[in-house]
Amino acid sequence: MTRTWADMAAFESFLDDGGIVEVDDHMPDEYRQAVFAFIEMHANSELMGGLTERDWIPRTPGLRHKMSVLAKTQDEIGHGHLLYMVAADMQIKTREEMLEDLFAGKSRFHNVFHYQAVTWGDQVAIAFLVDAAALASQQAVFKNCSYGPYRRILKRIISEEGFHMRLGEDRMMRIAQGTDTQKEIFQGALDRWFWPALQLFGPDSKPDDVLLRWHIKSERNEVLRDKWVQKFVPMLQSYGFTVPAPDLSYDEEAGKWDVGPIDWEPLKRTLAQGGPDSARRINEAKDNWERTRWVRDAMDRAATVPA
Amino acid sequence: MIGLELAVHAAIASVDDPEYPGVSIVDLGLLERLDVTDAGDVRVGLIPTFSGCPALAMIRDDVLEAVDAVDGVGEVEVEWLRSPVWTVDRIGPETRALIGREFTVAVRIGTGAPECPRCGAPTTEESMFGPSRCRSVNRCTACAETVEVMRS
């Protein structure tokens, strides 16, 4: 059943009443564009994240971690697959166009995938800090998301990201209880990943943020970021690591940690594909897509041959 | 000992699949064997949906913890069995309905097209590969929903 709304005010009041928009509804163009851009960035991030994870399949310390890296890779690529389907259904860009734009550096993916993971310690920091930040953001979208197809996919993605969090905690516990060298490796990774993970939430939400107004997101960026800080700063310290924030302070009265001023320049650079590892990663993803074309062709041909 | 066995069974049933919060591993058909001796020693035999499933260590730890917490339990052993092989037939109708409703995930039973959990129409396979080895990605022919299908 296709629904239509007289004007934006009627549509917004439908959303404010908790209305859920479905793919064949006549939604306002601005809404369609905003939801599409959001899902496209999520899809791109799953694909880029999956490729990062994949890089570590041959290099994990031990079989236990190899299984978790394999599983995470399949999860992320699978999530990307589902999200590209949902995004393409919005009929703004086809999946091919989205991928072309990604490989041409014309569309965005999360800041954390513009950096290089140098050691296994980086993978632990990513699984522990970045996955937690991504999960918190996704949960805040899922809680109240007005676009039905995305909300239903998010429910499954969040369950699986919750599983990744547990794998991240497992990796973290192992390295935190490890040798001095292992702890040094993790501290080095923490120094590299603390700020990018924190910046994943983005700068403070603007008062007129349409993502909030149209119930695509349900929490302000600064609220989510603060929750993350309050959880991870004491946790990292309890494991004996140093939080790389020179102006870190604790407000006794409020019972809260403050990381001090945040430099948003690195985030802006990554969004313009100017991060430390952006160019290599985008080229890698493009090459990978070309190299695996024959597999997709073979699958397509197999599907057209009668059994 | 029947009382203890029931309590242990309930403890195992309280363990959810790590990728489906709210869905018990017992309802997914993972519990194959449960032996409780007169002394209260427990042996649990589980079977994996897929042998390379990355959640095996986690599920085993969760079962160990749940069973250990039961009053009167002695030694606990949890092992992954190599047979029988898990199939989707081990998922009961209520659990199928639950994961359809909660996660928009269908279960492939028999050779017919899996039904869309949202509208009941047949789905067609979009990709053999989903986010997990035990799932493919389908699309509903009526409401166009993106559906994952559990298979064995």
Short mmCIF file of C-alpha atoms in Angstrom, two decimals:
data_model
loop_
_atom_site.label_atom_id
_atom_site.label_comp_id
_atom_site.label_asym_id
_atom_site.label_seq_id
_atom_site.Cartn_x
_atom_site.Cartn_y
_atom_site.Cartn_z
CA MET A 1 0.00 0.00 0.00
CA THR A 2 1.50 3.27 -1.14
CA ARG A 3 0.95 6.23 1.13
CA THR A 4 1.22 9.90 0.28
CA TRP A 5 1.38 13.03 2.43
CA ALA A 6 -0.07 16.43 1.51
CA ASP A 7 3.06 18.35 2.47
CA MET A 8 6.21 18.22 4.58
CA ALA A 9 4.30 19.28 7.69
CA ALA A 10 1.93 16.32 7.35
CA PHE A 11 4.87 13.99 6.74
CA GLU A 12 6.77 15.32 9.76
CA SER A 13 3.76 14.93 12.01
CA PHE A 14 3.44 11.32 10.77
CA LEU A 15 7.10 10.79 11.74
CA ASP A 16 6.65 12.51 15.11
CA ASP A 17 3.81 10.09 15.90
CA GLY A 18 6.23 7.21 15.39
CA GLY A 19 5.20 6.48 11.80
CA ILE A 20 7.39 4.08 9.80
CA VAL A 21 8.09 4.85 6.14
CA GLU A 22 8.23 1.93 3.69
CA VAL A 23 10.03 1.70 0.35
CA ASP A 24 6.98 2.21 -1.89
CA ASP A 25 5.61 5.22 0.02
CA HIS A 26 5.67 8.64 -1.66
CA MET A 27 8.14 10.14 0.79
CA PRO A 28 9.39 13.73 0.34
CA ASP A 29 12.52 13.91 -1.83
CA GLU A 30 14.57 15.57 0.92
CA TYR A 31 13.80 12.67 3.24
CA ARG A 32 14.58 10.10 0.56
CA GLN A 33 17.94 11.80 -0.13
CA ALA A 34 18.86 12.06 3.55
CA VAL A 35 18.02 8.42 4.31
CA PHE A 36 19.75 7.23 1.17
CA ALA A 37 22.96 9.16 1.91
CA PHE A 38 23.00 7.76 5.44
CA ILE A 39 22.53 4.14 4.33
CA GLU A 40 25.02 4.52 1.48
CA MET A 41 27.70 5.71 3.92
CA HIS A 42 26.88 2.82 6.24
CA ALA A 43 27.10 0.32 3.35
CA ASN A 44 30.43 1.78 2.17
CA SER A 45 31.77 1.58 5.73
CA GLU A 46 30.79 -2.08 6.08
CA LEU A 47 32.55 -2.90 2.81
CA MET A 48 35.69 -0.91 3.67
CA GLY A 49 35.70 -2.34 7.20
CA GLY A 50 35.31 -5.88 5.88
CA LEU A 51 38.31 -5.41 3.61
CA THR A 52 40.42 -4.14 6.53
CA GLU A 53 39.45 -7.15 8.58
CA ARG A 54 40.24 -9.44 5.63
CA ASP A 55 43.80 -8.09 5.47
CA TRP A 56 44.38 -9.71 8.85
CA ILE A 57 43.13 -13.22 8.04
CA PRO A 58 46.62 -14.58 7.22
CA ARG A 59 48.30 -12.62 10.01
CA THR A 60 46.33 -13.35 13.18
CA PRO A 61 48.18 -14.68 16.22
CA GLY A 62 46.62 -18.15 16.49
CA LEU A 63 43.65 -20.09 15.19
CA ARG A 64 41.15 -18.73 17.71
CA HIS A 65 41.63 -15.19 16.45
CA LYS A 66 41.74 -16.36 12.84
CA MET A 67 38.22 -17.75 13.22
CA SER A 68 36.98 -14.50 14.68
CA VAL A 69 38.61 -12.44 11.92
CA LEU A 70 37.11 -14.72 9.26
CA ALA A 71 33.69 -14.38 10.85
CA LYS A 72 33.93 -10.61 11.15
CA THR A 73 35.00 -10.32 7.51
CA GLN A 74 32.02 -12.34 6.34
CA ASP A 75 29.69 -10.38 8.62
CA GLU A 76 30.88 -6.97 7.40
CA ILE A 77 30.77 -7.90 3.71
CA GLY A 78 27.36 -9.51 4.27
CA HIS A 79 26.09 -6.36 6.01
CA GLY A 80 27.40 -4.25 3.14
CA HIS A 81 25.56 -6.52 0.72
CA LEU A 82 22.24 -6.14 2.60
CA LEU A 83 22.68 -2.39 2.99
CA TYR A 84 23.51 -1.83 -0.70
CA MET A 85 20.28 -3.70 -1.55
CA VAL A 86 18.24 -1.50 0.78
CA ALA A 87 19.97 1.65 -0.49
CA ALA A 88 19.50 0.70 -4.17
CA ASP A 89 15.78 0.11 -3.52
CA MET A 90 15.47 3.84 -2.83
CA GLN A 91 16.12 4.37 -6.55
CA ILE A 92 18.61 7.18 -6.29
CA LYS A 93 21.68 5.22 -7.35
CA THR A 94 22.09 1.60 -8.41
CA ARG A 95 24.51 -0.61 -6.52
CA GLU A 96 27.00 -0.30 -9.41
CA GLU A 97 26.80 3.50 -9.24
CA MET A 98 27.37 3.45 -5.49
CA LEU A 99 30.44 1.27 -5.91
CA GLU A 100 31.78 3.40 -8.77
CA ASP A 101 31.40 6.52 -6.62
CA LEU A 102 33.12 4.81 -3.71
CA PHE A 103 36.08 3.73 -5.85
CA ALA A 104 36.28 7.18 -7.47
CA GLY A 105 36.55 8.76 -4.01
CA LYS A 106 33.24 10.58 -4.53
CA SER A 107 31.30 9.12 -1.62
CA ARG A 108 31.98 8.81 2.06
CA PHE A 109 32.79 6.05 4.50
CA HIS A 110 33.60 6.23 8.21
CA ASN A 111 36.74 8.07 9.29
CA VAL A 112 38.22 5.03 11.05
CA PHE A 113 38.72 3.22 7.74
CA HIS A 114 41.02 5.98 6.50
CA TYR A 115 43.80 4.86 8.83
CA GLN A 116 46.23 1.98 8.66
CA ALA A 117 46.13 -0.95 11.08
CA VAL A 118 49.84 -1.45 11.69
CA THR A 119 49.98 -4.27 14.25
CA TRP A 120 47.65 -6.88 15.75
CA GLY A 121 47.36 -4.37 18.60
CA ASP A 122 45.60 -2.04 16.16
CA GLN A 123 43.10 -4.77 15.34
CA VAL A 124 42.46 -5.24 19.05
CA ALA A 125 41.97 -1.49 19.52
CA ILE A 126 39.62 -1.39 16.52
CA ALA A 127 37.58 -4.35 17.76
CA PHE A 128 37.42 -2.95 21.26
CA LEU A 129 37.06 0.82 20.80
CA VAL A 130 35.86 1.40 17.25
CA ASP A 131 33.33 -1.43 17.15
CA ALA A 132 31.87 -0.13 20.42
CA ALA A 133 31.55 3.36 18.95
CA ALA A 134 29.97 2.02 15.75
CA LEU A 135 27.59 -0.18 17.72
CA ALA A 136 26.50 2.71 19.96
CA SER A 137 25.76 4.84 16.88
CA GLN A 138 23.82 2.04 15.19
CA GLN A 139 21.80 1.32 18.32
CA ALA A 140 20.85 4.98 18.51
CA VAL A 141 19.62 4.83 14.92
CA PHE A 142 17.79 1.54 15.34
CA LYS A 143 15.97 2.66 18.50
CA ASN A 144 13.73 5.07 16.67
CA CYS A 145 14.53 4.87 12.95
CA SER A 146 11.61 6.00 10.79
CA TYR A 147 12.69 4.12 7.65
CA GLY A 148 11.35 0.55 7.96
CA PRO A 149 13.62 -1.45 5.63
CA TYR A 150 16.75 0.04 7.22
CA ARG A 151 15.44 -0.44 10.75
CA ARG A 152 14.76 -4.15 10.16
CA ILE A 153 18.21 -4.74 8.68
CA LEU A 154 19.78 -2.81 11.56
CA LYS A 155 18.21 -5.17 14.07
CA ARG A 156 20.20 -8.05 12.61
CA ILE A 157 23.35 -6.00 12.11
CA ILE A 158 23.28 -4.85 15.73
CA SER A 159 22.93 -8.41 17.03
CA GLU A 160 26.01 -9.36 15.05
CA GLU A 161 27.96 -6.27 16.05
CA GLY A 162 27.14 -7.20 19.65
CA PHE A 163 28.85 -10.51 18.96
CA HIS A 164 31.87 -8.60 17.55
CA MET A 165 32.00 -6.58 20.76
CA ARG A 166 32.40 -9.81 22.69
CA LEU A 167 35.16 -10.91 20.33
CA GLY A 168 36.77 -7.49 20.89
CA GLU A 169 36.57 -7.90 24.65
CA ASP A 170 38.13 -11.35 24.31
CA ARG A 171 41.00 -9.94 22.23
CA MET A 172 41.42 -7.08 24.70
CA MET A 173 41.47 -9.34 27.76
CA ARG A 174 44.10 -11.56 26.18
CA ILE A 175 46.44 -8.70 25.30
CA ALA A 176 45.87 -6.88 28.62
CA GLN A 177 46.84 -10.03 30.53
CA GLY A 178 49.79 -10.63 28.22
CA THR A 179 53.52 -9.89 28.35
CA ASP A 180 55.00 -6.40 28.68
CA THR A 181 55.69 -6.43 24.96
CA GLN A 182 52.04 -7.19 24.20
CA LYS A 183 50.97 -4.38 26.49
CA GLU A 184 53.38 -1.98 24.76
CA ILE A 185 51.97 -3.01 21.39
CA PHE A 186 48.47 -2.27 22.59
CA GLN A 187 49.44 1.07 24.13
CA GLY A 188 50.94 2.07 20.77
CA ALA A 189 47.72 1.09 19.04
CA LEU A 190 45.66 2.94 21.64
CA ASP A 191 47.71 6.09 20.96
CA ARG A 192 46.82 5.76 17.26
CA TRP A 193 43.13 4.78 17.62
CA PHE A 194 41.70 6.59 20.64
CA TRP A 195 41.01 9.86 18.82
CA PRO A 196 39.77 8.43 15.52
CA ALA A 197 37.38 6.16 17.48
CA LEU A 198 36.10 9.14 19.46
CA GLN A 199 35.73 11.23 16.29
CA LEU A 200 33.57 8.51 14.72
CA PHE A 201 30.63 10.07 16.58
CA GLY A 202 31.20 13.35 14.77
CA PRO A 203 31.11 16.93 16.08
CA ASP A 204 28.18 18.13 18.21
CA SER A 205 24.84 17.75 16.38
CA LYS A 206 23.48 20.96 14.90
CA PRO A 207 20.14 22.15 16.31
CA ASP A 208 18.47 21.80 12.90
CA ASP A 209 19.95 18.37 12.06
CA VAL A 210 17.41 16.75 9.71
CA LEU A 211 18.60 13.28 10.72
CA LEU A 212 17.25 14.00 14.19
CA ARG A 213 14.16 15.89 13.02
CA TRP A 214 13.09 13.02 10.76
CA HIS A 215 13.79 10.35 13.34
CA ILE A 216 16.60 8.73 11.41
CA LYS A 217 18.94 9.19 14.37
CA SER A 218 17.57 9.35 17.89
CA GLU A 219 20.56 10.65 19.89
CA ARG A 220 22.73 13.68 19.51
CA ASN A 221 26.37 13.00 18.55
CA GLU A 222 27.75 14.62 21.69
CA VAL A 223 25.53 12.49 23.95
CA LEU A 224 26.75 9.24 22.36
CA ARG A 225 30.34 10.43 22.38
CA ASP A 226 30.17 11.32 26.06
CA LYS A 227 28.73 7.90 26.99
CA TRP A 228 31.61 6.27 25.17
CA VAL A 229 34.18 8.43 26.97
CA GLN A 230 32.63 7.70 30.38
CA LYS A 231 32.76 3.96 29.69
CA PHE A 232 36.13 3.54 28.01
CA VAL A 233 38.40 6.02 29.81
CA PRO A 234 38.06 4.31 33.22
CA MET A 235 38.08 0.85 31.62
CA LEU A 236 41.34 1.44 29.76
CA GLN A 237 42.90 2.89 32.90
CA SER A 238 41.79 -0.10 34.97
CA TYR A 239 43.67 -2.36 32.56
CA GLY A 240 46.76 -0.23 33.17
CA PHE A 241 46.82 1.71 29.91
CA THR A 242 47.29 5.44 29.41
CA VAL A 243 44.54 7.36 27.64
CA PRO A 244 46.36 9.54 25.09
CA ALA A 245 44.59 12.77 26.01
CA PRO A 246 46.99 15.33 27.51
CA ASP A 247 44.13 17.46 28.89
CA LEU A 248 42.22 14.54 30.40
CA SER A 249 40.56 15.52 33.65
CA TYR A 250 38.01 14.16 36.10
CA ASP A 251 35.24 16.30 37.51
CA GLU A 252 34.66 14.98 41.04
CA GLU A 253 31.37 16.79 41.46
CA ALA A 254 29.81 15.61 38.23
CA GLY A 255 31.60 12.25 38.45
CA LYS A 256 32.62 12.61 34.82
CA TRP A 257 35.69 12.38 32.62
CA ASP A 258 36.54 15.19 30.24
CA VAL A 259 38.98 14.52 27.38
CA GLY A 260 39.53 18.23 26.75
CA PRO A 261 39.19 20.07 23.43
CA ILE A 262 38.71 17.87 20.36
CA ASP A 263 40.56 18.68 17.15
CA TRP A 264 38.11 17.98 14.31
CA GLU A 265 40.60 18.62 11.50
CA PRO A 266 41.59 14.93 11.15
CA LEU A 267 37.91 14.00 10.77
CA LYS A 268 37.37 16.64 8.09
CA ARG A 269 40.41 15.38 6.20
CA THR A 270 39.12 11.81 6.18
CA LEU A 271 35.72 12.92 4.91
CA ALA A 272 37.51 14.55 1.97
CA GLN A 273 39.43 11.27 1.34
CA GLY A 274 42.58 12.94 2.69
CA GLY A 275 43.22 10.62 5.63
CA PRO A 276 46.63 8.97 6.16
CA ASP A 277 45.59 5.75 4.40
CA SER A 278 42.62 6.89 2.28
CA ALA A 279 44.20 6.66 -1.15
CA ARG A 280 45.69 3.20 -0.63
CA ARG A 281 42.48 1.83 0.83
CA ILE A 282 40.25 3.13 -1.93
CA ASN A 283 42.62 1.76 -4.59
CA GLU A 284 42.77 -1.58 -2.79
CA ALA A 285 38.98 -1.79 -2.70
CA LYS A 286 38.77 -0.92 -6.40
CA ASP A 287 41.44 -3.48 -7.37
CA ASN A 288 39.73 -6.08 -5.25
CA TRP A 289 36.42 -5.43 -7.00
CA GLU A 290 38.09 -5.84 -10.41
CA ARG A 291 40.02 -8.95 -9.42
CA THR A 292 36.89 -10.72 -8.17
CA ARG A 293 34.71 -9.81 -11.13
CA TRP A 294 35.12 -13.28 -12.65
CA VAL A 295 33.60 -14.87 -9.55
CA ARG A 296 30.48 -12.69 -9.78
CA ASP A 297 30.24 -13.37 -13.54
CA ALA A 298 30.53 -17.11 -12.97
CA MET A 299 27.85 -16.99 -10.27
CA ASP A 300 25.52 -15.00 -12.53
CA ARG A 301 26.04 -17.46 -15.38
CA ALA A 302 25.51 -20.45 -13.10
CA ALA A 303 22.22 -18.89 -11.97
CA THR A 304 20.93 -18.72 -15.58
CA VAL A 305 21.81 -22.34 -16.44
CA PRO A 306 18.85 -24.67 -15.77
CA ALA A 307 19.66 -27.18 -13.02
CA MET B 1 18.08 -36.63 39.92
CA ILE B 2 15.27 -35.68 37.56
CA GLY B 3 14.97 -32.33 39.35
CA LEU B 4 18.65 -31.55 38.82
CA GLU B 5 18.50 -32.62 35.18
CA LEU B 6 15.56 -30.32 34.59
CA ALA B 7 17.39 -27.44 36.27
CA VAL B 8 20.49 -28.07 34.14
CA HIS B 9 18.37 -28.25 31.00
CA ALA B 10 16.73 -24.95 31.90
CA ALA B 11 20.18 -23.42 32.46
CA ILE B 12 21.34 -24.52 29.01
CA ALA B 13 18.11 -23.25 27.49
CA SER B 14 18.79 -19.83 29.04
CA VAL B 15 21.83 -19.45 26.76
CA ASP B 16 21.02 -17.41 23.66
CA ASP B 17 22.67 -17.67 20.29
CA PRO B 18 25.26 -14.82 20.25
CA GLU B 19 23.91 -13.60 16.91
CA TYR B 20 20.21 -13.89 17.88
CA PRO B 21 19.68 -12.31 21.30
CA GLY B 22 16.45 -13.74 22.75
CA VAL B 23 16.69 -17.03 20.83
CA SER B 24 17.82 -20.03 22.86
CA ILE B 25 20.46 -22.42 21.54
CA VAL B 26 18.19 -25.27 22.66
CA ASP B 27 15.38 -23.96 20.45
CA LEU B 28 17.83 -23.80 17.54
CA GLY B 29 18.51 -27.50 18.06
CA LEU B 30 22.11 -27.25 19.26
CA LEU B 31 21.66 -29.44 22.35
CA GLU B 32 22.15 -33.09 21.40
CA ARG B 33 23.07 -34.86 24.63
CA LEU B 34 22.74 -34.19 28.34
CA ASP B 35 23.99 -36.62 30.97
CA VAL B 36 23.67 -35.88 34.68
CA THR B 37 25.17 -38.47 37.04
CA ASP B 38 23.93 -39.26 40.54
CA ALA B 39 26.89 -37.28 41.90
CA GLY B 40 25.71 -34.24 39.94
CA ASP B 41 28.43 -34.34 37.28
CA VAL B 42 27.20 -32.97 33.99
CA ARG B 43 28.19 -33.75 30.43
CA VAL B 44 26.70 -31.59 27.71
CA GLY B 45 27.00 -32.54 24.02
CA LEU B 46 26.30 -29.72 21.56
CA ILE B 47 26.32 -29.73 17.76
CA PRO B 48 27.28 -26.66 15.69
CA THR B 49 25.17 -25.27 12.84
CA PHE B 50 28.37 -25.13 10.79
CA SER B 51 31.69 -26.68 11.80
CA GLY B 52 33.65 -23.45 11.24
CA CYS B 53 31.19 -21.35 13.23
CA PRO B 54 33.20 -18.65 15.05
CA ALA B 55 30.79 -18.55 17.98
CA LEU B 56 31.61 -22.08 19.19
CA ALA B 57 34.05 -21.07 21.94
CA MET B 58 31.68 -18.35 23.12
CA ILE B 59 28.62 -20.62 23.24
CA ARG B 60 30.61 -23.29 25.07
CA ASP B 61 31.78 -20.72 27.66
CA ASP B 62 28.22 -19.45 28.11
CA VAL B 63 26.86 -22.99 28.64
CA LEU B 64 29.65 -23.83 31.10
CA GLU B 65 28.91 -20.69 33.10
CA ALA B 66 25.14 -21.27 33.11
CA VAL B 67 25.40 -24.92 34.17
CA ASP B 68 28.06 -24.18 36.80
CA ALA B 69 25.66 -21.77 38.47
CA VAL B 70 23.03 -24.49 39.05
CA ASP B 71 22.79 -25.66 42.67
CA GLY B 72 24.01 -29.22 43.21
CA VAL B 73 26.08 -29.47 40.05
CA GLY B 74 29.53 -31.11 40.31
CA GLU B 75 32.01 -31.37 37.44
CA VAL B 76 30.82 -29.86 34.17
CA GLU B 77 32.02 -30.83 30.73
CA VAL B 78 30.77 -29.23 27.52
CA GLU B 79 31.82 -30.65 24.19
CA TRP B 80 31.09 -30.04 20.53
CA LEU B 81 30.05 -33.30 18.88
CA ARG B 82 30.99 -34.21 15.31
CA SER B 83 27.71 -36.00 14.71
CA PRO B 84 24.87 -35.87 14.05
CA VAL B 85 25.08 -33.05 11.54
CA TRP B 86 22.85 -30.08 12.35
CA THR B 87 20.03 -29.33 9.91
CA VAL B 88 17.37 -26.61 9.86
CA ASP B 89 14.76 -29.29 10.68
CA ARG B 90 16.00 -29.08 14.25
CA ILE B 91 14.47 -25.61 14.57
CA GLY B 92 10.88 -25.95 15.79
CA PRO B 93 7.94 -24.06 14.23
CA GLU B 94 7.67 -21.60 17.13
CA THR B 95 11.33 -20.67 16.91
CA ARG B 96 11.05 -20.29 13.14
CA ALA B 97 8.17 -17.89 13.70
CA LEU B 98 10.15 -16.04 16.38
CA ILE B 99 13.25 -15.41 14.24
CA GLY B 100 11.01 -14.48 11.31
CA ARG B 101 9.17 -11.92 13.41
CA GLU B 102 12.14 -10.56 15.35
CA PHE B 103 14.94 -10.72 12.80
CA THR B 104 13.20 -11.00 9.39
CA VAL B 105 15.10 -14.26 8.92
CA ALA B 106 13.38 -17.17 7.14
CA VAL B 107 14.33 -20.82 7.51
CA ARG B 108 14.70 -22.94 4.40
CA ILE B 109 12.65 -26.10 4.88
CA GLY B 110 12.41 -28.60 2.02
CA THR B 111 12.94 -27.50 -1.58
CA GLY B 112 10.25 -24.83 -1.95
CA ALA B 113 11.00 -21.10 -2.04
CA PRO B 114 11.46 -19.73 1.51
CA GLU B 115 8.57 -17.49 2.52
CA CYS B 116 8.98 -13.81 3.34
CA PRO B 117 8.66 -13.40 7.13
CA ARG B 118 6.87 -10.08 6.59
CA CYS B 119 4.17 -10.95 4.06
CA GLY B 120 4.38 -14.69 3.43
CA ALA B 121 5.07 -14.41 -0.31
CA PRO B 122 7.82 -16.55 -1.87
CA THR B 123 11.36 -15.13 -1.94
CA THR B 124 14.05 -15.58 -4.58
CA GLU B 125 17.75 -15.98 -3.86
CA GLU B 126 19.79 -12.84 -4.43
CA SER B 127 23.09 -14.27 -3.20
CA MET B 128 24.25 -17.61 -1.83
CA PHE B 129 26.32 -15.71 0.68
CA GLY B 130 25.04 -13.61 3.57
CA PRO B 131 26.69 -12.29 6.71
CA SER B 132 27.04 -15.80 8.06
CA ARG B 133 27.82 -19.22 6.59
CA CYS B 134 24.43 -20.55 7.62
CA ARG B 135 22.49 -17.82 5.75
CA SER B 136 21.81 -16.74 2.17
CA VAL B 137 20.34 -13.41 1.05
CA ASN B 138 16.91 -13.45 -0.61
CA ARG B 139 14.39 -10.90 -1.79
CA CYS B 140 10.63 -11.07 -1.41
CA THR B 141 8.79 -11.24 -4.74
CA ALA B 142 5.84 -9.26 -3.32
CA CYS B 143 7.00 -6.64 -0.78
CA ALA B 144 10.66 -6.50 -1.97
CA GLU B 145 11.94 -7.02 1.57
CA THR B 146 15.60 -8.03 1.91
CA VAL B 147 15.40 -11.36 3.73
CA GLU B 148 18.10 -13.61 5.13
CA VAL B 149 17.47 -17.33 4.92
CA MET B 150 18.93 -19.86 7.35
CA ARG B 151 19.91 -23.06 5.65
CA SER B 152 21.78 -26.24 6.43
#
